Structures are given as C-alpha cells and as structure tokens.
Amino acid sequence: MAGLSAVRILQVGLGGFGRDWAARVIPQVPEVEVVGTADVFAGSRELALAAGLTTPDRCFSSVEEGLEATDPDAVLVTASLIGHVPAAEAALRSGRHVLIEKPFAPSVAEAENLVALADQQQRVVAVSQNYRFFPAVQAVRQLVADRTLGDLHAVEIDFRQFSGREGIAGPHHALAEPLLVDMSIHHFDLLRYVLGREVTAITCRTWDPEWSLFTGPSEGVALIDSGDVVTSYRASWVSSGAKTAWAGEWRMDFAGGEVWWTSRGDGPEGWKADLVTVRRGRFLETLELPVVERVDRAGSLTEFAQAIAAGREPGVSGRNNLGSLATTYAAVEAAQTRATVELAGWR
C-alpha cells in the first residue's frame, strides 16, 4: 500500500480477546491505524487503559460515541458474539467498512441482513476467519484446485485439545456450544476453503463428560457431505490423547494418492507447525510450503485493509462466510435433533 493512507479503524470490544488483538495483532499491520476504541463495559475499558492499549481521549462507552468522535474509515468488531450485529449495523449504517471476529452473527438470517446492508451502503463487511492465512492451508488448497492427485473423494479431520486440564475454567467453558460454534467453525470454514465446495448436508452428535469444566458439549463427531466428497470429522476439547495443532490433523484421499497435513501450532510462531505430506503408493514427499507474509489474524486484517484500498470484495467477505456460518449452525441443529440437516435452504 505504498503511497496510500492507512485505513483508520475504531476497535469495538476490549475484553480479553479484544485486548489481545490490540496488543499483538494490530501492530503487525501498518495498513491500519487505530483512531479509537470502544466497549460498553467499564471494566474492559479500564483494563485496556491500564495496559496502555488505548488512551482516555480515544476510549468510548459505545460504538456510536466512538464513530462520532473519531470519524473512522472502518470498524473492527472484537466484542463477544452478542455485540457483533449491533456494532456492525451501527458502523455500516454510518457508512463505514466492518471486519468482525468469528462467528459472524448469532444466526444466518442476521448475517445475511448485514451482507445486504453492506451492499446497500457499498461498503465491505468481512469476517476474520484467520485459519485460512497459513502456509499448509494455502498449499493444500492449490493442490486440490490443480487436481495434482486426481479426484478427491474422502476427507478425515481430527481435532484434540484438553481445555481445563489444570482445573481452571475460562470464558469459553460457559458457552452453550463451545465446540461447534467456538472451535469447529474454523474447521468447517477450512473445509469449504480448501475444497472449493459448499457443504450440502451434515449429520452430527455432540456430548460432554460430566467431569469436564464445560457447560455445553465439548466433544463431537460429524459426517459432512460436500457434493461427491464426504468428510469424517472428530473433535474434542477434553481429549487426553496427543494434542493436535489448532487446525487439526487432516487426511485427504485422492484417486492418485493421499495428503496428510496440519496447521496452526501454539504461539506467535504457530506457522512453524505447518506440514504437508503427500503419499503416492510407497513414495512419501514432504511439500515445500509457500511463504505467507502475515499469518493468522494479521492475515485477515491485512486482507481487509487491502480490499478496501483496492475497492474489491475480500476473500474473507461476509458473503463468503455465510456458508461457514450455515454449516456451523446446521451442525448444532443436527446434534440437537439427531437428524441429517440439508444446507440448500440458506442460499
């Protein structure tokens, strides 16, 4: 963006995750400039001020107050899910672009309304599906698109972590759907992104061991149809097994070989865990991965800023994200009803 002004941003949401955005993510992206912050909770504002992440003259108690005082180009919504739609609506109606943390909205209908409002206002609305911005993901997506190994016909995904092993509960332990809506949404979005196909139907079961610290279901299995490709999905927030990277472990069966890959390890250098291996009969090859200049959330924020500067729709647009959100809520419905849920209705 040489020669172009930075996108002036109002950050809405200063809870723990929002403060992490302010401290670690936004400083990586010189294409944006934070001109103000906002949070309805005084405690969150006070913690952000104490951490030196904002200043009293740039910290506001509502998105509307922040918009009026700072006149930003865009709004970054890092609030909890309940605050996504109100903040995004206020921003879009005032003519600002919006980047929202996942999940996009509490329902597909509300998300569709935000996409329609953005179209009406001729503004960008995007969702930070940050797992897309990793080397292994980019490599496998290209391999599928190029049909290097022929037709893809089956996918297996395994995710294992143990949240609460130390006996300490975090905010996500109290969520109604901690696995599917907070975590699996990443895997569902990657499935759509890597395959280049929409999910057409899903069957799902979820449960929670009585000893876990979670309020809602922490484990689940699903069978996911994407046209003529079927995915077997297994995930656990309370697994005592060897933990996976955050994107999980993927095995993809093609007519001409097998691909095993993983992505997004722990910490700021999580990209170093990325690995893609290709098996053709007895021959095993570890792929050289592409360089991704900015990974994770810095990648999604960069894509947002560059799309605004270029006047184009970002790859992580709200319109594109509707399929991931629909898959996630279809999985919740399938788990609750114990029936296969078709996804054709949301399009």
mmCIF file of C-alpha atoms in Angstrom:
data_model
loop_
_atom_site.group_PDB
_atom_site.id
_atom_site.type_symbol
_atom_site.label_atom_id
_atom_site.label_comp_id
_atom_site.label_asym_id
_atom_site.label_seq_id
_atom_site.Cartn_x
_atom_site.Cartn_y
_atom_site.Cartn_z
ATOM 1 C CA MET A 1 0.000 0.000 0.000
ATOM 2 C CA ALA A 2 2.894 2.336 -0.724
ATOM 3 C CA GLY A 3 1.698 5.884 -1.106
ATOM 4 C CA LEU A 4 -1.736 5.119 0.330
ATOM 5 C CA SER A 5 -3.091 6.293 3.657
ATOM 6 C CA ALA A 6 -3.681 3.720 6.353
ATOM 7 C CA VAL A 7 -7.268 2.635 6.978
ATOM 8 C CA ARG A 8 -8.426 4.490 10.100
ATOM 9 C CA ILE A 9 -10.069 1.990 12.448
ATOM 10 C CA LEU A 10 -12.303 2.118 15.502
ATOM 11 C CA GLN A 11 -11.872 -1.090 17.517
ATOM 12 C CA VAL A 12 -15.057 -2.175 19.297
ATOM 13 C CA GLY A 13 -14.598 -4.759 22.055
ATOM 14 C CA LEU A 14 -11.859 -4.562 24.703
ATOM 15 C CA GLY A 15 -12.391 -7.830 26.550
ATOM 16 C CA GLY A 16 -9.553 -10.317 26.874
ATOM 17 C CA PHE A 17 -9.589 -11.268 23.209
ATOM 18 C CA GLY A 18 -10.015 -7.662 22.074
ATOM 19 C CA ARG A 19 -7.038 -6.611 24.183
ATOM 20 C CA ASP A 20 -5.020 -9.405 22.571
ATOM 21 C CA TRP A 21 -5.942 -8.010 19.155
ATOM 22 C CA ALA A 22 -4.791 -4.567 20.293
ATOM 23 C CA ALA A 23 -1.529 -5.779 21.822
ATOM 24 C CA ARG A 24 -0.370 -8.443 19.370
ATOM 25 C CA VAL A 25 -2.287 -8.362 16.094
ATOM 26 C CA ILE A 26 -2.974 -4.785 15.035
ATOM 27 C CA PRO A 27 0.681 -3.668 15.471
ATOM 28 C CA GLN A 28 1.665 -6.189 12.768
ATOM 29 C CA VAL A 29 -0.454 -4.426 10.130
ATOM 30 C CA PRO A 30 0.810 -0.956 9.172
ATOM 31 C CA GLU A 31 -2.021 -0.654 6.631
ATOM 32 C CA VAL A 32 -4.346 0.224 9.528
ATOM 33 C CA GLU A 33 -4.299 2.957 12.160
ATOM 34 C CA VAL A 34 -6.416 2.679 15.309
ATOM 35 C CA VAL A 35 -8.016 6.066 15.971
ATOM 36 C CA GLY A 36 -10.338 4.954 18.761
ATOM 37 C CA THR A 37 -11.601 2.116 20.910
ATOM 38 C CA ALA A 38 -14.961 1.321 22.476
ATOM 39 C CA ASP A 39 -16.573 -1.112 24.901
ATOM 40 C CA VAL A 40 -19.874 -0.978 26.762
ATOM 41 C CA PHE A 41 -18.259 -2.488 29.874
ATOM 42 C CA ALA A 42 -16.337 -0.070 32.089
ATOM 43 C CA GLY A 43 -14.176 -2.896 33.438
ATOM 44 C CA SER A 44 -12.910 -3.802 29.971
ATOM 45 C CA ARG A 45 -12.142 -0.164 29.191
ATOM 46 C CA GLU A 46 -10.250 0.205 32.470
ATOM 47 C CA LEU A 47 -8.147 -2.899 31.798
ATOM 48 C CA ALA A 48 -7.298 -1.683 28.304
ATOM 49 C CA LEU A 49 -6.303 1.724 29.668
ATOM 50 C CA ALA A 50 -4.204 0.149 32.415
ATOM 51 C CA ALA A 51 -2.404 -1.992 29.815
ATOM 52 C CA GLY A 52 -1.584 1.082 27.730
ATOM 53 C CA LEU A 53 -3.643 -0.199 24.785
ATOM 54 C CA THR A 54 -5.713 2.963 24.468
ATOM 55 C CA THR A 55 -5.949 6.433 25.980
ATOM 56 C CA PRO A 56 -8.821 8.198 27.799
ATOM 57 C CA ASP A 57 -9.420 10.580 24.907
ATOM 58 C CA ARG A 58 -9.729 7.647 22.469
ATOM 59 C CA CYS A 59 -11.755 5.241 24.627
ATOM 60 C CA PHE A 60 -15.541 5.346 24.394
ATOM 61 C CA SER A 61 -18.510 3.600 26.022
ATOM 62 C CA SER A 62 -20.407 2.915 22.785
ATOM 63 C CA VAL A 63 -19.722 2.362 19.104
ATOM 64 C CA GLU A 64 -21.918 5.352 18.251
ATOM 65 C CA GLU A 65 -19.890 7.666 20.503
ATOM 66 C CA GLY A 66 -16.662 6.359 19.018
ATOM 67 C CA LEU A 67 -17.887 6.818 15.446
ATOM 68 C CA GLU A 68 -18.902 10.423 16.065
ATOM 69 C CA ALA A 69 -15.707 11.354 17.882
ATOM 70 C CA THR A 70 -13.130 9.679 15.638
ATOM 71 C CA ASP A 71 -14.722 9.548 12.155
ATOM 72 C CA PRO A 72 -13.005 6.256 11.192
ATOM 73 C CA ASP A 73 -12.928 4.581 7.794
ATOM 74 C CA ALA A 74 -13.738 1.196 9.285
ATOM 75 C CA VAL A 75 -14.732 -0.651 12.450
ATOM 76 C CA LEU A 76 -13.044 -3.764 13.821
ATOM 77 C CA VAL A 77 -15.520 -5.724 15.950
ATOM 78 C CA THR A 78 -13.706 -7.826 18.561
ATOM 79 C CA ALA A 79 -16.611 -7.871 21.009
ATOM 80 C CA SER A 80 -18.337 -11.071 22.139
ATOM 81 C CA LEU A 81 -20.893 -12.624 19.785
ATOM 82 C CA ILE A 82 -23.858 -10.795 21.315
ATOM 83 C CA GLY A 83 -22.290 -7.491 20.298
ATOM 84 C CA HIS A 84 -21.439 -8.364 16.682
ATOM 85 C CA VAL A 85 -24.679 -7.399 14.952
ATOM 86 C CA PRO A 86 -25.393 -4.138 16.871
ATOM 87 C CA ALA A 87 -21.847 -2.856 16.349
ATOM 88 C CA ALA A 88 -21.734 -3.876 12.686
ATOM 89 C CA GLU A 89 -25.150 -2.370 11.951
ATOM 90 C CA ALA A 90 -24.184 0.947 13.537
ATOM 91 C CA ALA A 91 -20.936 1.024 11.587
ATOM 92 C CA LEU A 92 -22.450 0.084 8.231
ATOM 93 C CA ARG A 93 -25.374 2.499 8.578
ATOM 94 C CA SER A 94 -22.875 5.286 9.211
ATOM 95 C CA GLY A 95 -21.006 4.364 6.020
ATOM 96 C CA ARG A 96 -18.034 2.508 7.494
ATOM 97 C CA HIS A 97 -16.455 -0.784 6.439
ATOM 98 C CA VAL A 98 -16.528 -3.608 9.001
ATOM 99 C CA LEU A 99 -14.319 -6.549 9.962
ATOM 100 C CA ILE A 100 -15.947 -8.901 12.500
ATOM 101 C CA GLU A 101 -14.447 -11.663 14.614
ATOM 102 C CA LYS A 102 -15.955 -15.112 14.061
ATOM 103 C CA PRO A 103 -18.668 -16.283 14.431
ATOM 104 C CA PHE A 104 -20.141 -13.691 12.084
ATOM 105 C CA ALA A 105 -23.556 -13.431 13.796
ATOM 106 C CA PRO A 106 -25.883 -15.389 16.128
ATOM 107 C CA SER A 107 -27.906 -16.601 13.119
ATOM 108 C CA VAL A 108 -27.570 -16.948 9.362
ATOM 109 C CA ALA A 109 -30.520 -14.587 8.863
ATOM 110 C CA GLU A 110 -28.806 -11.817 10.837
ATOM 111 C CA ALA A 111 -25.589 -12.379 8.895
ATOM 112 C CA GLU A 112 -27.484 -12.192 5.582
ATOM 113 C CA ASN A 113 -29.013 -8.897 6.719
ATOM 114 C CA LEU A 114 -25.549 -7.473 7.394
ATOM 115 C CA VAL A 115 -24.335 -8.574 3.955
ATOM 116 C CA ALA A 116 -27.375 -6.920 2.353
ATOM 117 C CA LEU A 117 -26.793 -3.735 4.367
ATOM 118 C CA ALA A 118 -23.151 -3.638 3.303
ATOM 119 C CA ASP A 119 -24.212 -3.990 -0.336
ATOM 120 C CA GLN A 120 -26.743 -1.204 0.101
ATOM 121 C CA GLN A 121 -24.123 1.073 1.651
ATOM 122 C CA GLN A 122 -21.464 -0.024 -0.854
ATOM 123 C CA ARG A 123 -19.155 -0.971 1.988
ATOM 124 C CA VAL A 124 -17.068 -4.025 2.837
ATOM 125 C CA VAL A 125 -18.179 -6.407 5.573
ATOM 126 C CA ALA A 126 -15.700 -9.182 6.325
ATOM 127 C CA VAL A 127 -15.140 -11.937 8.883
ATOM 128 C CA SER A 128 -11.783 -12.810 10.423
ATOM 129 C CA GLN A 129 -11.524 -16.496 9.508
ATOM 130 C CA ASN A 130 -7.860 -16.412 10.421
ATOM 131 C CA TYR A 131 -7.017 -20.103 9.951
ATOM 132 C CA ARG A 132 -7.024 -19.522 6.173
ATOM 133 C CA PHE A 133 -3.824 -17.489 6.427
ATOM 134 C CA PHE A 134 -1.298 -20.265 6.986
ATOM 135 C CA PRO A 135 1.218 -21.951 4.643
ATOM 136 C CA ALA A 136 -0.152 -25.512 4.785
ATOM 137 C CA VAL A 137 -3.689 -24.307 4.081
ATOM 138 C CA GLN A 138 -2.556 -22.380 1.019
ATOM 139 C CA ALA A 139 -0.522 -25.328 -0.271
ATOM 140 C CA VAL A 140 -3.318 -27.882 0.079
ATOM 141 C CA ARG A 141 -5.903 -25.553 -1.408
ATOM 142 C CA GLN A 142 -3.719 -25.160 -4.503
ATOM 143 C CA LEU A 143 -3.108 -28.914 -4.679
ATOM 144 C CA VAL A 144 -6.870 -29.571 -4.672
ATOM 145 C CA ALA A 145 -7.564 -26.856 -7.252
ATOM 146 C CA ASP A 146 -4.830 -28.138 -9.586
ATOM 147 C CA ARG A 147 -6.107 -31.735 -9.265
ATOM 148 C CA THR A 148 -2.476 -32.809 -8.878
ATOM 149 C CA LEU A 149 -3.560 -36.154 -7.427
ATOM 150 C CA GLY A 150 -6.774 -36.512 -9.390
ATOM 151 C CA ASP A 151 -10.242 -36.588 -7.891
ATOM 152 C CA LEU A 152 -10.674 -36.047 -4.162
ATOM 153 C CA HIS A 153 -13.249 -38.422 -2.675
ATOM 154 C CA ALA A 154 -12.811 -38.599 1.122
ATOM 155 C CA VAL A 155 -11.535 -36.396 3.950
ATOM 156 C CA GLU A 156 -10.820 -37.159 7.617
ATOM 157 C CA ILE A 157 -10.307 -34.421 10.230
ATOM 158 C CA ASP A 158 -9.240 -34.966 13.849
ATOM 159 C CA PHE A 159 -9.002 -32.219 16.469
ATOM 160 C CA ARG A 160 -7.794 -32.891 20.022
ATOM 161 C CA GLN A 161 -7.092 -30.420 22.800
ATOM 162 C CA PHE A 162 -7.666 -30.520 26.579
ATOM 163 C CA SER A 163 -9.025 -27.186 27.761
ATOM 164 C CA GLY A 164 -9.281 -27.040 31.544
ATOM 165 C CA ARG A 165 -6.683 -29.714 32.241
ATOM 166 C CA GLU A 166 -5.338 -27.541 35.092
ATOM 167 C CA GLY A 167 -8.790 -27.184 36.642
ATOM 168 C CA ILE A 168 -9.180 -23.536 35.648
ATOM 169 C CA ALA A 169 -12.226 -22.518 33.592
ATOM 170 C CA GLY A 170 -12.107 -19.745 31.002
ATOM 171 C CA PRO A 171 -14.913 -17.756 29.356
ATOM 172 C CA HIS A 172 -15.372 -20.331 26.569
ATOM 173 C CA HIS A 173 -16.174 -23.034 29.137
ATOM 174 C CA ALA A 174 -19.504 -21.299 29.823
ATOM 175 C CA LEU A 175 -20.618 -21.142 26.179
ATOM 176 C CA ALA A 176 -23.737 -23.030 25.114
ATOM 177 C CA GLU A 177 -21.890 -24.549 22.142
ATOM 178 C CA PRO A 178 -18.176 -24.369 22.985
ATOM 179 C CA LEU A 179 -17.076 -26.981 20.455
ATOM 180 C CA LEU A 180 -19.132 -26.342 17.336
ATOM 181 C CA VAL A 181 -19.641 -22.575 17.444
ATOM 182 C CA ASP A 182 -16.379 -21.525 19.089
ATOM 183 C CA MET A 183 -13.921 -24.065 17.627
ATOM 184 C CA SER A 184 -15.325 -26.274 14.864
ATOM 185 C CA ILE A 185 -16.376 -23.230 12.859
ATOM 186 C CA HIS A 186 -12.683 -22.861 11.984
ATOM 187 C CA HIS A 187 -12.518 -26.410 10.648
ATOM 188 C CA PHE A 188 -15.788 -26.050 8.727
ATOM 189 C CA ASP A 189 -14.525 -22.826 7.138
ATOM 190 C CA LEU A 190 -11.243 -24.515 6.174
ATOM 191 C CA LEU A 191 -13.174 -27.401 4.643
ATOM 192 C CA ARG A 192 -15.072 -25.040 2.354
ATOM 193 C CA TYR A 193 -11.954 -23.008 1.577
ATOM 194 C CA VAL A 194 -9.600 -25.890 0.839
ATOM 195 C CA LEU A 195 -12.092 -27.970 -1.140
ATOM 196 C CA GLY A 196 -13.604 -25.030 -3.023
ATOM 197 C CA ARG A 197 -17.009 -26.622 -2.417
ATOM 198 C CA GLU A 198 -20.041 -25.846 -0.300
ATOM 199 C CA VAL A 199 -21.302 -28.226 2.366
ATOM 200 C CA THR A 200 -24.623 -29.726 1.299
ATOM 201 C CA ALA A 201 -25.611 -31.806 4.350
ATOM 202 C CA ILE A 202 -24.360 -32.671 7.834
ATOM 203 C CA THR A 203 -25.062 -35.282 10.491
ATOM 204 C CA CYS A 204 -23.634 -34.611 13.949
ATOM 205 C CA ARG A 205 -23.537 -35.890 17.535
ATOM 206 C CA THR A 206 -22.126 -33.943 20.482
ATOM 207 C CA TRP A 207 -21.733 -34.674 24.194
ATOM 208 C CA ASP A 208 -19.878 -33.567 27.318
ATOM 209 C CA PRO A 209 -18.277 -35.734 30.024
ATOM 210 C CA GLU A 210 -19.775 -34.913 33.417
ATOM 211 C CA TRP A 211 -16.311 -34.181 34.839
ATOM 212 C CA SER A 212 -15.399 -31.524 32.256
ATOM 213 C CA LEU A 213 -15.394 -27.800 33.045
ATOM 214 C CA PHE A 214 -17.625 -27.062 30.054
ATOM 215 C CA THR A 215 -21.285 -26.110 30.312
ATOM 216 C CA GLY A 216 -22.129 -27.196 26.767
ATOM 217 C CA PRO A 217 -20.984 -30.131 24.626
ATOM 218 C CA SER A 218 -17.198 -30.355 24.366
ATOM 219 C CA GLU A 219 -16.879 -33.394 22.085
ATOM 220 C CA GLY A 220 -18.434 -34.269 18.773
ATOM 221 C CA VAL A 221 -18.402 -36.308 15.585
ATOM 222 C CA ALA A 222 -19.912 -35.393 12.236
ATOM 223 C CA LEU A 223 -20.408 -36.735 8.735
ATOM 224 C CA ILE A 224 -20.243 -33.881 6.239
ATOM 225 C CA ASP A 225 -21.315 -34.024 2.583
ATOM 226 C CA SER A 226 -19.721 -31.627 0.084
ATOM 227 C CA GLY A 227 -21.199 -32.868 -3.153
ATOM 228 C CA ASP A 228 -19.376 -36.097 -4.031
ATOM 229 C CA VAL A 229 -16.775 -35.634 -1.256
ATOM 230 C CA VAL A 230 -17.578 -36.951 2.232
ATOM 231 C CA THR A 231 -15.734 -35.777 5.368
ATOM 232 C CA SER A 232 -15.468 -37.664 8.646
ATOM 233 C CA TYR A 233 -14.960 -35.173 11.495
ATOM 234 C CA ARG A 234 -13.957 -35.937 15.087
ATOM 235 C CA ALA A 235 -13.238 -33.234 17.643
ATOM 236 C CA SER A 236 -12.662 -32.921 21.372
ATOM 237 C CA TRP A 237 -11.918 -30.080 23.773
ATOM 238 C CA VAL A 238 -11.241 -32.629 26.571
ATOM 239 C CA SER A 239 -9.015 -35.245 24.955
ATOM 240 C CA SER A 240 -6.270 -36.958 26.964
ATOM 241 C CA GLY A 241 -4.671 -38.051 23.690
ATOM 242 C CA ALA A 242 -1.787 -36.398 21.873
ATOM 243 C CA LYS A 243 -2.997 -32.890 21.110
ATOM 244 C CA THR A 244 -3.278 -31.695 17.544
ATOM 245 C CA ALA A 245 -2.445 -28.298 16.139
ATOM 246 C CA TRP A 246 -5.401 -25.906 16.156
ATOM 247 C CA ALA A 247 -6.397 -26.593 12.555
ATOM 248 C CA GLY A 248 -6.467 -30.297 13.384
ATOM 249 C CA GLU A 249 -4.953 -33.209 11.504
ATOM 250 C CA TRP A 250 -6.314 -33.814 8.012
ATOM 251 C CA ARG A 251 -6.104 -36.897 5.807
ATOM 252 C CA MET A 252 -7.370 -36.440 2.260
ATOM 253 C CA ASP A 253 -7.865 -39.370 -0.128
ATOM 254 C CA PHE A 254 -7.442 -38.713 -3.851
ATOM 255 C CA ALA A 255 -7.614 -41.102 -6.787
ATOM 256 C CA GLY A 256 -3.842 -40.779 -7.202
ATOM 257 C CA GLY A 257 -2.589 -40.536 -3.635
ATOM 258 C CA GLU A 258 -3.061 -39.353 -0.056
ATOM 259 C CA VAL A 259 -2.354 -35.993 1.564
ATOM 260 C CA TRP A 260 -1.788 -35.587 5.314
ATOM 261 C CA TRP A 261 -1.493 -32.096 6.705
ATOM 262 C CA THR A 262 -1.744 -29.954 9.818
ATOM 263 C CA SER A 263 -1.580 -26.237 10.567
ATOM 264 C CA ARG A 264 -1.508 -23.513 13.218
ATOM 265 C CA GLY A 265 0.548 -24.613 16.187
ATOM 266 C CA ASP A 266 0.751 -22.803 19.522
ATOM 267 C CA GLY A 267 2.122 -19.306 19.996
ATOM 268 C CA PRO A 268 3.054 -16.418 17.713
ATOM 269 C CA GLU A 269 5.159 -18.706 15.501
ATOM 270 C CA GLY A 270 2.384 -21.260 15.106
ATOM 271 C CA TRP A 271 3.028 -21.388 11.353
ATOM 272 C CA LYS A 272 6.168 -23.430 12.081
ATOM 273 C CA ALA A 273 3.919 -26.418 12.903
ATOM 274 C CA ASP A 274 2.521 -26.406 9.354
ATOM 275 C CA LEU A 275 3.284 -29.621 7.496
ATOM 276 C CA VAL A 276 2.007 -31.258 4.305
ATOM 277 C CA THR A 277 2.997 -34.755 3.209
ATOM 278 C CA VAL A 278 1.934 -36.499 0.011
ATOM 279 C CA ARG A 279 1.898 -40.281 -0.385
ATOM 280 C CA ARG A 280 1.872 -41.871 -3.826
ATOM 281 C CA GLY A 281 1.990 -45.614 -3.279
ATOM 282 C CA ARG A 282 5.262 -46.336 -1.438
ATOM 283 C CA PHE A 283 6.665 -42.859 -2.036
ATOM 284 C CA LEU A 284 6.288 -40.160 0.627
ATOM 285 C CA GLU A 285 7.076 -36.500 -0.044
ATOM 286 C CA THR A 286 7.081 -33.513 2.312
ATOM 287 C CA LEU A 287 5.978 -30.452 0.368
ATOM 288 C CA GLU A 288 7.836 -27.161 0.415
ATOM 289 C CA LEU A 289 5.298 -24.666 1.708
ATOM 290 C CA PRO A 290 4.671 -21.158 0.367
ATOM 291 C CA VAL A 291 5.718 -18.111 2.361
ATOM 292 C CA VAL A 292 2.715 -16.340 3.907
ATOM 293 C CA GLU A 293 3.808 -12.810 4.765
ATOM 294 C CA ARG A 294 1.277 -12.318 7.550
ATOM 295 C CA VAL A 295 -0.334 -15.296 9.176
ATOM 296 C CA ASP A 296 -3.359 -15.778 11.401
ATOM 297 C CA ARG A 297 -5.403 -12.725 12.429
ATOM 298 C CA ALA A 298 -2.800 -10.358 10.988
ATOM 299 C CA GLY A 299 -3.507 -12.041 7.657
ATOM 300 C CA SER A 300 -7.246 -11.439 7.822
ATOM 301 C CA LEU A 301 -6.775 -7.815 8.917
ATOM 302 C CA THR A 302 -4.307 -7.239 6.079
ATOM 303 C CA GLU A 303 -6.702 -8.758 3.540
ATOM 304 C CA PHE A 304 -9.469 -6.493 4.853
ATOM 305 C CA ALA A 305 -7.339 -3.342 4.579
ATOM 306 C CA GLN A 306 -6.023 -4.217 1.133
ATOM 307 C CA ALA A 307 -9.511 -4.990 -0.167
ATOM 308 C CA ILE A 308 -10.728 -1.576 0.984
ATOM 309 C CA ALA A 309 -7.767 0.133 -0.698
ATOM 310 C CA ALA A 310 -8.349 -1.774 -3.946
ATOM 311 C CA GLY A 311 -12.114 -1.368 -3.931
ATOM 312 C CA ARG A 312 -12.721 -5.128 -4.105
ATOM 313 C CA GLU A 313 -14.507 -7.772 -2.055
ATOM 314 C CA PRO A 314 -12.094 -9.522 0.332
ATOM 315 C CA GLY A 315 -11.571 -13.273 0.286
ATOM 316 C CA VAL A 316 -12.953 -13.336 3.824
ATOM 317 C CA SER A 317 -16.074 -11.367 2.909
ATOM 318 C CA GLY A 318 -19.266 -11.728 4.885
ATOM 319 C CA ARG A 319 -20.911 -13.062 1.738
ATOM 320 C CA ASN A 320 -18.359 -15.860 1.511
ATOM 321 C CA ASN A 321 -18.621 -16.562 5.234
ATOM 322 C CA LEU A 322 -22.348 -17.318 5.069
ATOM 323 C CA GLY A 323 -21.530 -20.894 4.033
ATOM 324 C CA SER A 324 -19.282 -21.443 7.057
ATOM 325 C CA LEU A 325 -21.840 -19.950 9.424
ATOM 326 C CA ALA A 326 -24.625 -22.037 7.878
ATOM 327 C CA THR A 327 -22.537 -25.202 8.231
ATOM 328 C CA THR A 328 -21.840 -24.434 11.890
ATOM 329 C CA TYR A 329 -25.457 -23.817 12.841
ATOM 330 C CA ALA A 330 -26.579 -26.807 10.767
ATOM 331 C CA ALA A 331 -24.173 -28.930 12.834
ATOM 332 C CA VAL A 332 -25.731 -27.574 16.032
ATOM 333 C CA GLU A 333 -29.216 -28.362 14.710
ATOM 334 C CA ALA A 334 -28.163 -31.836 13.613
ATOM 335 C CA ALA A 335 -26.697 -32.564 17.043
ATOM 336 C CA GLN A 336 -29.816 -31.325 18.815
ATOM 337 C CA THR A 337 -32.321 -33.134 16.568
ATOM 338 C CA ARG A 338 -30.209 -36.220 15.800
ATOM 339 C CA ALA A 339 -31.184 -35.834 12.159
ATOM 340 C CA THR A 340 -29.267 -35.042 8.982
ATOM 341 C CA VAL A 341 -29.619 -31.354 8.118
ATOM 342 C CA GLU A 342 -29.593 -30.231 4.486
ATOM 343 C CA LEU A 343 -27.985 -26.847 3.791
ATOM 344 C CA ALA A 344 -29.571 -25.900 0.480
ATOM 345 C CA GLY A 345 -32.092 -23.640 2.212
ATOM 346 C CA TRP A 346 -29.702 -20.856 3.254
ATOM 347 C CA ARG A 347 -28.540 -19.969 -0.281
#
